[in-house]
PDB file of C-alpha atoms in Angstrom:
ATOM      1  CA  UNK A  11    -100.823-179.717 243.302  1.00 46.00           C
ATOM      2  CA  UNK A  12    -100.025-179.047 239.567  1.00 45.00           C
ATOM      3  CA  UNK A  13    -103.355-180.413 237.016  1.00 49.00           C
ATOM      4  CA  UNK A  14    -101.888-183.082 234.633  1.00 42.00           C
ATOM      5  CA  UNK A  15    -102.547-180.288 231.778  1.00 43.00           C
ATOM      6  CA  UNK A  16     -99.876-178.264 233.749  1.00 42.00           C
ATOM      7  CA  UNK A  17     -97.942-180.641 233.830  1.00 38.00           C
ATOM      8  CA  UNK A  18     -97.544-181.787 230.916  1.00 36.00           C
ATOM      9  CA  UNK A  19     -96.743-177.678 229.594  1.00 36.00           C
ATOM     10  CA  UNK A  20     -93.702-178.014 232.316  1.00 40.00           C
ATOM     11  CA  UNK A  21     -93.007-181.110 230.390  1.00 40.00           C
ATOM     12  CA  UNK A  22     -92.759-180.161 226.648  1.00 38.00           C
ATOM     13  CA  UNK A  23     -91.094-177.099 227.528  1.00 37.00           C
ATOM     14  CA  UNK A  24     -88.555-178.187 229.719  1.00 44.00           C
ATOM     15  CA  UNK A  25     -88.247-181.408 227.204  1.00 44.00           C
ATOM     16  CA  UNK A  26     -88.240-179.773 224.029  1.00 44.00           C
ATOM     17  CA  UNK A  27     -84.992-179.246 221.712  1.00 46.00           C
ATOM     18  CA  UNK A  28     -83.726-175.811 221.700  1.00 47.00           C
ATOM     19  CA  UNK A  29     -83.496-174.525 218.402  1.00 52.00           C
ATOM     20  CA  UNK A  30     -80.508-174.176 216.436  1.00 50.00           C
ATOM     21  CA  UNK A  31     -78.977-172.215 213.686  1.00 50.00           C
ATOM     22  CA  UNK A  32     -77.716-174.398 210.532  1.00 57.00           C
ATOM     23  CA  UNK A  33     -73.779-174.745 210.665  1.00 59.00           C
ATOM     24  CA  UNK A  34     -71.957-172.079 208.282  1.00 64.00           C
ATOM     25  CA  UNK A  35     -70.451-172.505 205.578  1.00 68.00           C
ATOM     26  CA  UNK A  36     -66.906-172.659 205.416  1.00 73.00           C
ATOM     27  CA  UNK A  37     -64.059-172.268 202.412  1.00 72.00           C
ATOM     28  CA  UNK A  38     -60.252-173.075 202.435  1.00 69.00           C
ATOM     29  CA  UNK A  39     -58.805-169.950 203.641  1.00 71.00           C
ATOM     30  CA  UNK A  40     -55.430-169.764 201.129  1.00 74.00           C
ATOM     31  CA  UNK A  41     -52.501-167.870 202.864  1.00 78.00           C
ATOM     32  CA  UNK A  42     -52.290-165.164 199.808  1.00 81.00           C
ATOM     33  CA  UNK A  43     -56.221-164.475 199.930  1.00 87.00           C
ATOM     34  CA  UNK A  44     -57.813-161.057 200.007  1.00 90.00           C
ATOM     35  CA  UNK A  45     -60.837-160.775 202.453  1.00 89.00           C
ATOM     36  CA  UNK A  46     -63.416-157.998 202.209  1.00 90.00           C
ATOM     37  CA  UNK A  47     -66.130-157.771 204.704  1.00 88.00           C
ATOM     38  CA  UNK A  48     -69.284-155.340 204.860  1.00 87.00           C
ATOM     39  CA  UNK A  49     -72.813-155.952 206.098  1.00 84.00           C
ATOM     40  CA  UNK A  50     -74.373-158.490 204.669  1.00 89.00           C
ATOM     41  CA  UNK A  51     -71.319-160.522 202.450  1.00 91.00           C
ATOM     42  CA  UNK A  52     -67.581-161.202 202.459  1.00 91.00           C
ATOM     43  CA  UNK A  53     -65.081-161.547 199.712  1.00 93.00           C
ATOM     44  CA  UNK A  54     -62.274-163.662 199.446  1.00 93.00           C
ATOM     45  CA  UNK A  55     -60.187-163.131 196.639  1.00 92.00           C
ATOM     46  CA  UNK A  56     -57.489-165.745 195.651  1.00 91.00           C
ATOM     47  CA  UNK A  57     -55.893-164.297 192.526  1.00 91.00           C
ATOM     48  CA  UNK A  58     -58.507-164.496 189.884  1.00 93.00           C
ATOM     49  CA  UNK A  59     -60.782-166.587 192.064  1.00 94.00           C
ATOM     50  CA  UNK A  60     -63.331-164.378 194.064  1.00 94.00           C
ATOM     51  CA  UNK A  61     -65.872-166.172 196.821  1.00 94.00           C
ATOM     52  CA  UNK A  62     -68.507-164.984 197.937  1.00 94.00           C
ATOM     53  CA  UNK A  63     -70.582-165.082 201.110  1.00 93.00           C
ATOM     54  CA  UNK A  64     -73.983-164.038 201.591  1.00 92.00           C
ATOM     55  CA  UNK A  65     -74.629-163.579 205.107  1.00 89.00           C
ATOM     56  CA  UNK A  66     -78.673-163.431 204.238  1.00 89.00           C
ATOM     57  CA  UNK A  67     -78.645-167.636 203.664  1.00 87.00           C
ATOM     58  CA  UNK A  68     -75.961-168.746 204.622  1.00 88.00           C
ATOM     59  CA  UNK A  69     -73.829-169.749 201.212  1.00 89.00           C
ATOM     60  CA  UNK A  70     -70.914-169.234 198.789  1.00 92.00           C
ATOM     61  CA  UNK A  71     -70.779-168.814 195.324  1.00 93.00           C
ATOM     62  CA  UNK A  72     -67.538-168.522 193.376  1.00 93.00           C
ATOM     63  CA  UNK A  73     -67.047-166.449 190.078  1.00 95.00           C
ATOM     64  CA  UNK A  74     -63.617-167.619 188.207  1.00 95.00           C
ATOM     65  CA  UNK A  75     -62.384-164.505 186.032  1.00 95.00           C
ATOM     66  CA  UNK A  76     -59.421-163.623 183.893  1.00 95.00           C
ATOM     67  CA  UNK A  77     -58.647-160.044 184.183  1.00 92.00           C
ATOM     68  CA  UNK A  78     -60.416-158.840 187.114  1.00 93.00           C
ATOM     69  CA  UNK A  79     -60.664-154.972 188.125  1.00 90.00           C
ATOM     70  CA  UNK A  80     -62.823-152.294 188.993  1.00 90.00           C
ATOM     71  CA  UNK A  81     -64.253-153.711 192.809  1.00 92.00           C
ATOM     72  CA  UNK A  82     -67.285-151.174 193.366  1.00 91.00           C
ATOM     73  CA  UNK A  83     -68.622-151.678 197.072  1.00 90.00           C
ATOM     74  CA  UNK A  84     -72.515-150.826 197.400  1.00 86.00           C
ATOM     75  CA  UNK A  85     -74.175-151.092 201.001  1.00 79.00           C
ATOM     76  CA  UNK A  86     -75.614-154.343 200.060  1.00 84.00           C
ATOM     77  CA  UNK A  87     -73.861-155.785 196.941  1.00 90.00           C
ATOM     78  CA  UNK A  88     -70.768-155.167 195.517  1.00 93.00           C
ATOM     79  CA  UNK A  89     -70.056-155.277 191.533  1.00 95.00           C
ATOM     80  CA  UNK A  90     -66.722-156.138 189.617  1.00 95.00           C
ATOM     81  CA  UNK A  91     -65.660-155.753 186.621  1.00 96.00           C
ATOM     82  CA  UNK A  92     -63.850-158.784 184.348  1.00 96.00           C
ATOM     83  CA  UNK A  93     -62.998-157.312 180.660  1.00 94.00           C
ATOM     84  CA  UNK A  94     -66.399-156.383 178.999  1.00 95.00           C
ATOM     85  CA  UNK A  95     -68.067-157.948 181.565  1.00 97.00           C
ATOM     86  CA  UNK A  96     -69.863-156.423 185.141  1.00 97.00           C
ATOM     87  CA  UNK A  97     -70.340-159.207 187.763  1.00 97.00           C
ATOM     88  CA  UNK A  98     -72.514-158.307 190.933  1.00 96.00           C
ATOM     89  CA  UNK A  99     -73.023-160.342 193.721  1.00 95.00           C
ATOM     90  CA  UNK A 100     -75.976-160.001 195.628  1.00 91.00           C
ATOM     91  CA  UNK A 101     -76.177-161.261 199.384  1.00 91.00           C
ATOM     92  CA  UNK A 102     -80.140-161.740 199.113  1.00 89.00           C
ATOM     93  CA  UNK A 103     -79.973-163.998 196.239  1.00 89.00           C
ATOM     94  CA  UNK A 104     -76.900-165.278 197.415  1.00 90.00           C
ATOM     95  CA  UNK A 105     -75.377-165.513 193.613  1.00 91.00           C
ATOM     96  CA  UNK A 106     -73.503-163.303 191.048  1.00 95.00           C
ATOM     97  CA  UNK A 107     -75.448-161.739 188.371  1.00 95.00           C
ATOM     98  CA  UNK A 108     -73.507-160.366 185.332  1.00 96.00           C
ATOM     99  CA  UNK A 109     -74.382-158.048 182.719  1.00 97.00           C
ATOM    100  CA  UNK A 110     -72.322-157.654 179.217  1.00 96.00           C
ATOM    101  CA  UNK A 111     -70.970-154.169 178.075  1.00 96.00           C
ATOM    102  CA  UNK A 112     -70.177-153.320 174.340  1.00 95.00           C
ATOM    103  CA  UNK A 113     -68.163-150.238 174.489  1.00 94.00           C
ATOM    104  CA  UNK A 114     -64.521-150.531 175.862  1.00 91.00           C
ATOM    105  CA  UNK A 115     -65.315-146.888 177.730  1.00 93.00           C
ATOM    106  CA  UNK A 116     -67.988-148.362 179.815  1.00 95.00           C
ATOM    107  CA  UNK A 117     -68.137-147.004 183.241  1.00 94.00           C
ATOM    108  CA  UNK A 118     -69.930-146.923 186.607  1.00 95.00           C
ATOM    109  CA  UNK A 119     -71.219-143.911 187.544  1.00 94.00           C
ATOM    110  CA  UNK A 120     -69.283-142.649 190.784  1.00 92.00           C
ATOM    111  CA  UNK A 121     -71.608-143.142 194.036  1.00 88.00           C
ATOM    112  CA  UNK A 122     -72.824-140.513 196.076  1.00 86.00           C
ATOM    113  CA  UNK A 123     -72.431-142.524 199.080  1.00 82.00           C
ATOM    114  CA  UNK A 124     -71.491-145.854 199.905  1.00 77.00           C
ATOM    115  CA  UNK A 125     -74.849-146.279 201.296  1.00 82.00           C
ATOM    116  CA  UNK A 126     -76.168-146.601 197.910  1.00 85.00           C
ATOM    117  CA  UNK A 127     -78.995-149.409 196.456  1.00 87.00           C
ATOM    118  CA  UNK A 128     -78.033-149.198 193.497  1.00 91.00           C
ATOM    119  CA  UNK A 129     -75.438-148.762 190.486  1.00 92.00           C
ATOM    120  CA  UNK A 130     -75.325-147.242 187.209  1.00 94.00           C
ATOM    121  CA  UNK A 131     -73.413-148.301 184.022  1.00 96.00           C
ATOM    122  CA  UNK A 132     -72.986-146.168 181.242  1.00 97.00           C
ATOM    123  CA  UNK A 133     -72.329-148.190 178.205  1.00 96.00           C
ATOM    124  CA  UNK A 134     -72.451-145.769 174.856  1.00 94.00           C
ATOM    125  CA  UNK A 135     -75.712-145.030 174.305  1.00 93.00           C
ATOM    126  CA  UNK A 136     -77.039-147.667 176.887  1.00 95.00           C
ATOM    127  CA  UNK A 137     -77.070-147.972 180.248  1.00 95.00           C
ATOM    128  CA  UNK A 138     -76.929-150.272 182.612  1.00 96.00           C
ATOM    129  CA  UNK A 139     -79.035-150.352 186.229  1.00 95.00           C
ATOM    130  CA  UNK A 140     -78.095-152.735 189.094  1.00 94.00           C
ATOM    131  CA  UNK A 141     -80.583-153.001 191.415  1.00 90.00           C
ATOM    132  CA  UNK A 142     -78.638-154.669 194.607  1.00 85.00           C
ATOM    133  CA  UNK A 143     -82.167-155.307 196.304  1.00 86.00           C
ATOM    134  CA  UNK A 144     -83.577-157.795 193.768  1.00 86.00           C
ATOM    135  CA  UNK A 145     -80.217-158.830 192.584  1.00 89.00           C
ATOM    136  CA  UNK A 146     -81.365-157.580 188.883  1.00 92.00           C
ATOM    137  CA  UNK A 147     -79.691-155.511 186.582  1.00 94.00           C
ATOM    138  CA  UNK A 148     -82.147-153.356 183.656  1.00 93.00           C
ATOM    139  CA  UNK A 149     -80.671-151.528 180.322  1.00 93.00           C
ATOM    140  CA  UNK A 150     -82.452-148.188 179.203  1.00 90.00           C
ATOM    141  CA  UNK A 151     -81.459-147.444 175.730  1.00 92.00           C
ATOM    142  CA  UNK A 152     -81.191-143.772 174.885  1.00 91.00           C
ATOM    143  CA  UNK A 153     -81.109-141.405 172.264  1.00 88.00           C
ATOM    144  CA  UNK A 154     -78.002-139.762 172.211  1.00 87.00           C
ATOM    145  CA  UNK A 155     -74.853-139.505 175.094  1.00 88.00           C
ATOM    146  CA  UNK A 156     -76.739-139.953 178.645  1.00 92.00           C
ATOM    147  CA  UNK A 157     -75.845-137.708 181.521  1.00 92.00           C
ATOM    148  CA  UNK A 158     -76.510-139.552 184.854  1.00 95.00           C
ATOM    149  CA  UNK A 159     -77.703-137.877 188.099  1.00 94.00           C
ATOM    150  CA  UNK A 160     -77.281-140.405 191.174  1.00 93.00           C
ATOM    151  CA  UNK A 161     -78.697-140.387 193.782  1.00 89.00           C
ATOM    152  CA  UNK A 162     -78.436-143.184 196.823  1.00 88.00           C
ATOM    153  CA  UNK A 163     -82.137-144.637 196.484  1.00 90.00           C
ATOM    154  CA  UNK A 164     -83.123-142.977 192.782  1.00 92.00           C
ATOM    155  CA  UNK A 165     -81.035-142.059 189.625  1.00 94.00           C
ATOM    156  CA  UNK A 166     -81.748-139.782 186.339  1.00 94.00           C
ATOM    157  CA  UNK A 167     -80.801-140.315 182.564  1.00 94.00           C
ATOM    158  CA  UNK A 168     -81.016-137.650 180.678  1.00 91.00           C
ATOM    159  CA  UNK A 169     -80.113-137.960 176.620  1.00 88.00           C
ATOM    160  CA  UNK A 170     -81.431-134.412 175.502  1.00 84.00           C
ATOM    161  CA  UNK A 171     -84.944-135.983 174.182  1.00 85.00           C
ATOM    162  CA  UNK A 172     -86.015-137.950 177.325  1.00 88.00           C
ATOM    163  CA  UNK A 173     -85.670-138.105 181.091  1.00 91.00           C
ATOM    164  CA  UNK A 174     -85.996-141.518 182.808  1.00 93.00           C
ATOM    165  CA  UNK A 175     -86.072-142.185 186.297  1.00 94.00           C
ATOM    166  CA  UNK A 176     -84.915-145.522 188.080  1.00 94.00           C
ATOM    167  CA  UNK A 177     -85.671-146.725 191.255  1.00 93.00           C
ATOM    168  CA  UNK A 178     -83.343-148.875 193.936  1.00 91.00           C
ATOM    169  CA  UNK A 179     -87.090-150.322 194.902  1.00 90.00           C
ATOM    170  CA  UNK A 180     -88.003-151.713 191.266  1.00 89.00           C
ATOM    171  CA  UNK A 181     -85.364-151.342 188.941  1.00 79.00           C
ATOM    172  CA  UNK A 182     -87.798-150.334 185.622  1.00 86.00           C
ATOM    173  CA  UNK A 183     -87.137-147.068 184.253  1.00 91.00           C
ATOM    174  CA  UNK A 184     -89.915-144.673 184.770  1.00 93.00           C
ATOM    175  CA  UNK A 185     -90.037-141.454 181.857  1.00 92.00           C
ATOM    176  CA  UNK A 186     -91.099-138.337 182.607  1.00 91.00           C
ATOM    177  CA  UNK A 187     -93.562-137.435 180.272  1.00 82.00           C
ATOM    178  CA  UNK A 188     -93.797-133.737 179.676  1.00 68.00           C
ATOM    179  CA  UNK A 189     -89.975-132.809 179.655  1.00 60.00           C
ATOM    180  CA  UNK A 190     -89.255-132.556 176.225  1.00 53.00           C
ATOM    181  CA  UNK A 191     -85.810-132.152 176.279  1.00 52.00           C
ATOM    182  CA  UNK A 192     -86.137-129.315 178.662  1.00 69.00           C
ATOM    183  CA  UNK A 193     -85.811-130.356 181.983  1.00 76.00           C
ATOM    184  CA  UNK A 194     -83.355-128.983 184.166  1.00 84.00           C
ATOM    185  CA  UNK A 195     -82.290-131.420 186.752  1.00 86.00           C
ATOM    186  CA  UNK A 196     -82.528-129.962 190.251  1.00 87.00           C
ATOM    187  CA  UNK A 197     -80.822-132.880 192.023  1.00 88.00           C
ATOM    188  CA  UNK A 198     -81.264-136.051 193.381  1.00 90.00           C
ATOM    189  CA  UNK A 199     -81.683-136.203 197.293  1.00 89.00           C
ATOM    190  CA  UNK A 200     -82.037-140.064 199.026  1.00 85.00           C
ATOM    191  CA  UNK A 201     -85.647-141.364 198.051  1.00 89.00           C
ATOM    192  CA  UNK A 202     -86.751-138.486 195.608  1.00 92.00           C
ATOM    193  CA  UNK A 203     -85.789-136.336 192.608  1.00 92.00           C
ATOM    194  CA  UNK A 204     -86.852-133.105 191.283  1.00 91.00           C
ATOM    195  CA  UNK A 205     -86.514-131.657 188.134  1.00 91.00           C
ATOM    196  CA  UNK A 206     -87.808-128.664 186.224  1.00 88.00           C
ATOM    197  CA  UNK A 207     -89.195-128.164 183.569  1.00 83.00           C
ATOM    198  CA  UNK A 208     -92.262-126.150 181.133  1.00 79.00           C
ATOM    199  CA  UNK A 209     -93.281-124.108 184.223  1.00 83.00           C
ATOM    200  CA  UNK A 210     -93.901-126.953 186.084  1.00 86.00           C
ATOM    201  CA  UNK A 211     -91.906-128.827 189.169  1.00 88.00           C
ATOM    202  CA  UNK A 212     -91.611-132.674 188.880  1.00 91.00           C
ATOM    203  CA  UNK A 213     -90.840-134.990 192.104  1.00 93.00           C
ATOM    204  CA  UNK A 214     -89.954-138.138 191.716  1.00 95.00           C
ATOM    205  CA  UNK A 215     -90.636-140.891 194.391  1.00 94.00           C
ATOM    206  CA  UNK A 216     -88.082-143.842 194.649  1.00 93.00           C
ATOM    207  CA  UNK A 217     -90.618-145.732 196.911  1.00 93.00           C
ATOM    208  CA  UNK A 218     -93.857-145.474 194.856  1.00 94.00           C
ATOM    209  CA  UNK A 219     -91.575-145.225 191.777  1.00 95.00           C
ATOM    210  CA  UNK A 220     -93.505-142.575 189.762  1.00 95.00           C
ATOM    211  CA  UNK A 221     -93.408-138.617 188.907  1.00 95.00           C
ATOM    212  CA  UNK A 222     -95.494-136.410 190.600  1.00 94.00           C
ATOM    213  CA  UNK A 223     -96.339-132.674 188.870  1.00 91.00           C
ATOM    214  CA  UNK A 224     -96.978-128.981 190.381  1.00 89.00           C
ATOM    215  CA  UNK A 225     -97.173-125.616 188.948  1.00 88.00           C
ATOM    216  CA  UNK A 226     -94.623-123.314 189.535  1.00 82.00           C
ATOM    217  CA  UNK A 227     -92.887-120.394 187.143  1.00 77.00           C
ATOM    218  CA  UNK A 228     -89.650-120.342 188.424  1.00 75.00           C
ATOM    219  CA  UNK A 229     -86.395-122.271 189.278  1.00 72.00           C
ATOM    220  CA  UNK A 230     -86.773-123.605 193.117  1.00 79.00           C
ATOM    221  CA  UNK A 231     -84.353-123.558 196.188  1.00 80.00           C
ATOM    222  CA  UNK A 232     -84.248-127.417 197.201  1.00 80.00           C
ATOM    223  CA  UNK A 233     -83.248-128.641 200.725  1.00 79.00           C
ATOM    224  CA  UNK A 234     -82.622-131.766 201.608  1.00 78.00           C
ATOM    225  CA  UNK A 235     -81.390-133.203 205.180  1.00 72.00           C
ATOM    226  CA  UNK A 236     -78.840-135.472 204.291  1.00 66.00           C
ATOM    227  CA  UNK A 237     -78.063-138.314 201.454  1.00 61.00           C
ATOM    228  CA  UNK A 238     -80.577-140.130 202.991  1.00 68.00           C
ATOM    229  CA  UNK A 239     -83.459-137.698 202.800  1.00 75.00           C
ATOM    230  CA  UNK A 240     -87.110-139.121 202.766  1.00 80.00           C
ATOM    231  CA  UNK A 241     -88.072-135.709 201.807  1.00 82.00           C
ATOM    232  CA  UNK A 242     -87.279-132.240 200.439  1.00 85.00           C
ATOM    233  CA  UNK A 243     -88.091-128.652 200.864  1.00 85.00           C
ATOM    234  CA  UNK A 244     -88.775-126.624 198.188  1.00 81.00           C
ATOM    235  CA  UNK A 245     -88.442-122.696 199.086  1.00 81.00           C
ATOM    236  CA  UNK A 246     -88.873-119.625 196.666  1.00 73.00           C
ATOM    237  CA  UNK A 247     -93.128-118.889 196.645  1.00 73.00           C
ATOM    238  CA  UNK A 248     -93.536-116.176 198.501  1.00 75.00           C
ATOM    239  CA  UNK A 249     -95.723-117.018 202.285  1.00 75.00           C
ATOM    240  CA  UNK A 250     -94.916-120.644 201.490  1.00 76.00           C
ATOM    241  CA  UNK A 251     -92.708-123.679 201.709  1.00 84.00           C
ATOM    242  CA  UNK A 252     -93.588-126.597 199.993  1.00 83.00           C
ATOM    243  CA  UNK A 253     -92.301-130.312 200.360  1.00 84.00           C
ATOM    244  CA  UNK A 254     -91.844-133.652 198.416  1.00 89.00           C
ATOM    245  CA  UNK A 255     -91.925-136.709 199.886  1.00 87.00           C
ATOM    246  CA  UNK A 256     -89.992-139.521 198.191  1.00 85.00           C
ATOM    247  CA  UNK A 257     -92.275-142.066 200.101  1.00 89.00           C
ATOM    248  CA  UNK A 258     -95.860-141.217 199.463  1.00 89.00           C
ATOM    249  CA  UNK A 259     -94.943-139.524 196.204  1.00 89.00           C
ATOM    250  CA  UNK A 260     -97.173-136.525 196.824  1.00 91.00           C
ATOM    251  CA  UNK A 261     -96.094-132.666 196.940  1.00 89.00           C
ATOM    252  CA  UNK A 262     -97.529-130.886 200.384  1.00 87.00           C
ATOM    253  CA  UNK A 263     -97.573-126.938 200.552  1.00 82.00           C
ATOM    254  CA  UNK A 264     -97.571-125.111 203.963  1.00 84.00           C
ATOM    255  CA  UNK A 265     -98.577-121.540 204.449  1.00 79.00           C
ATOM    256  CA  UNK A 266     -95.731-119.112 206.521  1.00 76.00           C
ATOM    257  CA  UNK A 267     -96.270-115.882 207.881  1.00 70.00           C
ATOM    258  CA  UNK A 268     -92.926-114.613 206.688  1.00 62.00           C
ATOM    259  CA  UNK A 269     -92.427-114.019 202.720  1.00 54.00           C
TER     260      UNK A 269
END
């Protein structure tokens, strides 16, 4: 025979509501509408009318424009462009968050991948970081013409006097302090970058956003595993390989038997 404190377990359990999901939302569907879907949103475009869904809570938000172009799909946010103007939604926040451009050139810097975190505007002199993560876009003014290096988790800006970096993770620009208007960009692989520069190699970690410096005298080989890399290998010293890793931020050299 079951104790009345087992009992009355069997009870709430079997008695208790099941939970249940909140109802979605829902938006007339017009016969003429565009629909876009990827992860973590959908877009419904009715002429200059664009709705959009973030599947993180559950919502719409609607942007009314008057000359919309320039749809750029990240892998989770999307930006468009309306005249002088650079809407991005992002699903997180669940709302569009614009940012103004001056010069009628302005332009996103091509993605590596679609699987990218975040976007890059180059606006004259200025430019222009979206940050689909935190939904936040941050402007790093430069000296001269910047040249942009993207990467899917990291970017560069190089003006000829100063080398930023900018991270998906935080969005704040992060300068690298003893280039000089020297460095020589290696690349930009996933969560790290590496640059060059005054007999010294500089790594830059996405996740811990900051630079990291090494020693070396001479140009490296870098090898990275895909556009998603967490890490590189840097090959060239003679009985060793060393690597970068874009999530602790630290450089790591191995000895080899082989020169």
């Amino acid at each position: 025979m079951r104790s009345p404190a087992a009992l009355l377990v069997a009870s709430t359990f079997l008695t208790a509501p099941s939970a249940q999901l909140p109802d979605w939302a829902s938006i007339p569907s017009p016969p003429g509408a565009t629909i876009r879907l990827e992860q973590s949103w959908a877009l419904v475009q009715d002429g200059t009318t664009f709705r959009a869904f973030s599947c993180v809570n559950r919502t719409w938000s609607t942007l009314l424009t008057l000359n919309p172009t320039e749809l750029t799909v990240l892998n989770e946010a999307f930006l468009l462009r309306d005249g002088q103007v650079y809407h991005a939604f992002a699903p997180r926040l669940g709302r569009w968050v614009s940012q103004q451009v001056w010069d009628p050139n302005a332009r996103i810097v091509p993605l590596v991948s679609p699987q990218s975190w975040l976007s890059v505007v180059v606006d004259g002199s200025s430019v222009h970081v979206f940050q689909a993560i935190d939904g936040t876009w941050t402007t790093v003014v430069c000296a001269g013409p910047p040249t942009v290096t993207m990467g899917t988790k990291c970017a560069l800006v190089d003006d000829g006097q100063a080398l930023h970096a900018v991270s998906a993770f935080y969005g704040t620009p992060v300068r690298l302090a003893d280039a000089s208007g020297l460095a020589v960009v290696i690349g930009v692989f996933g969560n790290s970058a590496v640059v060059f520069s005054n007999g010294r190699l500089h790594g830059f970690s996405a996740y811990r956003n900051q630079w990291a410096t090494m020693p070396l005298t001479f140009a490296p080989t870098v090898r990275a595993g895909n556009a998603q890399a967490a890490f590189v290998a840097i090959e060239g010293e003679p009985n060793a390989v060393t690597f970068f890793s874009g999530h602790t931020g630290a450089f790591h050299r191995v000895a080899t038997a082989d020169p």
